C-alpha cells in the first residue's frame, strides 16, 4: 500500500509538471507576500501560524525574494496587503503568496479568514474573509510565475468553529471540505497543506509540518519545484502519520528553482521511482472528479478505482457529502453486479455485445458462467476498465448497453454551477446527462433524474419564455411537462436549493411581493376560454395535474399564456426563503432567472 501511494504521489507531480519547456526568466524580480495569523478574536489561537510566517519569510529572503511579512491581520489589513503587493508585480516577475492561518470552504469557494472574523452566519463571509480566487486573480494576471502556498485547511466554519478531531490545535474551522481551484495563467501553481477531507496541523513544535517541510526542501540544489514538492509530501505524511497529505491543485507550465546554483532539470533523483502509467490515469480521473465534485461522480470514480491514495481521498469526499453512501462503495464487484438486478434478457444482451466485440461467451443463454466471466474480464482489461469479470455501469457504457434501472434524485451539485463536458467522459453512464452537460456549457445548472426522465435547471438571468423554449429545443429537450404531484415536488426541490434561480421584487401597483421561478412547458391556446381554458403541455401530453398558485391563472394582462413557478404575498416582504412549488400565468415579455428542460 505504501509503495502504491509513493508511486502515485510521484506520478501526480510528474503529471502536474509534464510538458515543461522553459525555465523561469532570470530577468524578473522575486517578490513575496507572507501572511500569518495566530490571534483570532472568535476562532481561538493558532500558536505556530505567525511563527511559520516569519520563518518562511526569512527563508524566502535568503532565496532572493523581496519579502513583505504581515501578521495577525484582519480582513481589511489582508486586503490592503494583497492590493499593495499586486501593484508591485511586473510582467517578468515571480510572485509568491503564502498564508498560514484559518481557512474555510463555503458553497464551492475557498476563503482566508481574518483575525476579526466572527462569522455569525454565512452572509458575514464576504465581509470578514478574503476569497482565495480573488487573491489568485489579482496576483497571477500580473506575474510571469505565480506561486501560492496555503498552510490552512479549506473548511466551512458555520458548522463547528474549531474542529478538534485531530490531536492538538488544528487549522480547521468546522466540517472538512475542499473546493477545486481554477487558475487562468500557465505560470501558476497552488499548493495546499492538506488534501481533500483533511485538516492542516498547526504542529506541536516551533512550526507546522507543512512549513517545516517547505523550508527543508524547496531550496535543495538543482531541485525543480515539482521534485522538491514530492519530498514535501513525503515528509508531511511521515510527520503526521498519514493524517495530512499536501497537494497541488493547479499546474505550473514553467520550470522554477528556488536554488538556481546548479540546476539539473534532466537528472532524476535516486529516490524517485519509475513512472506508473496507471497512476497517471488515476490522478487524471481524480482531477476530473474533483472539478465535478458530486456524490454521483465520486461513486463512479470509486467504481473505477477502488484502491490507492486517491481512492482513499475519494471516500473521504463522499463520506462528507453522503455519509451512508460510503458503505456501498465497500461492496465487492460481485455484490455491485447483484445490485443491478439484471434480467435474463439483459444478460443475453451483454453476452451478445461481448461476442460482437470479439470476446466470445459461448451461447447467449443469459447465464454468466466461467466463459462469460472470462470474456467480461478480458474485455474490461482491453478497455482500461477494472478487469474483475463482473458487470457494472462503466462496462455497460463501454459496451453501449443502456441499463434499465435508472437512479433517481439529485445528480449534480445542489447549487447551480458550470461544468466542463470533457470531465464527464471518464465516468458518466447516462447519455442524457452528457447531453445536458453539453447543453450551453457556459450556463450554470442543476440536474437530476425522476422516474426515468432527466431534468435540467439552467440559470439565465432575465430570460423570456421564447428564449427558454428555443434553448430547450437546441439542447434536444423540451420545457418540463409535469403530470403528477411527485414530479412537481421533485422539480421544485431542484429549484429551491439555489435562491439565484428566482427573481424577487415588489409590485407597487398591486402592493404584492413576488418570487418568479423557472419557466415550464405549460401554454395556453389563445382560442381557449379565459382565464382557465385552453391550457396544454407544449409536448402534447394531456393535462392530468395542475398546481396553480392561489386565484390563478387570472390573465392579469392580455397574453399571459405561459406558466412558471411563482409565489407572492401581500405587502412588502422578503420572499428569499419562501419555498415555491406552485405556478402562475405570465406573458411573453415577462422574464425570470431560470427554466427547466426535460430529457426522456
mmCIF file of C-alpha atoms in Angstrom, residues 24 345 357 390 432 566 568:
data_model
loop_
_atom_site.group_PDB
_atom_site.id
_atom_site.type_symbol
_atom_site.label_atom_id
_atom_site.label_comp_id
_atom_site.label_asym_id
_atom_site.label_seq_id
_atom_site.Cartn_x
_atom_site.Cartn_y
_atom_site.Cartn_z
ATOM 1 C CA UNK A 24 11.869 30.991 -15.236
ATOM 2 C CA UNK A 345 -32.748 -10.697 -21.342
ATOM 3 C CA UNK A 357 -16.635 -7.106 -29.816
ATOM 4 C CA UNK A 390 -18.312 -8.592 -13.095
ATOM 5 C CA UNK A 432 -28.897 12.151 -21.128
ATOM 6 C CA UNK A 566 -44.282 31.501 -8.750
ATOM 7 C CA UNK A 568 -46.407 36.104 -3.911
#
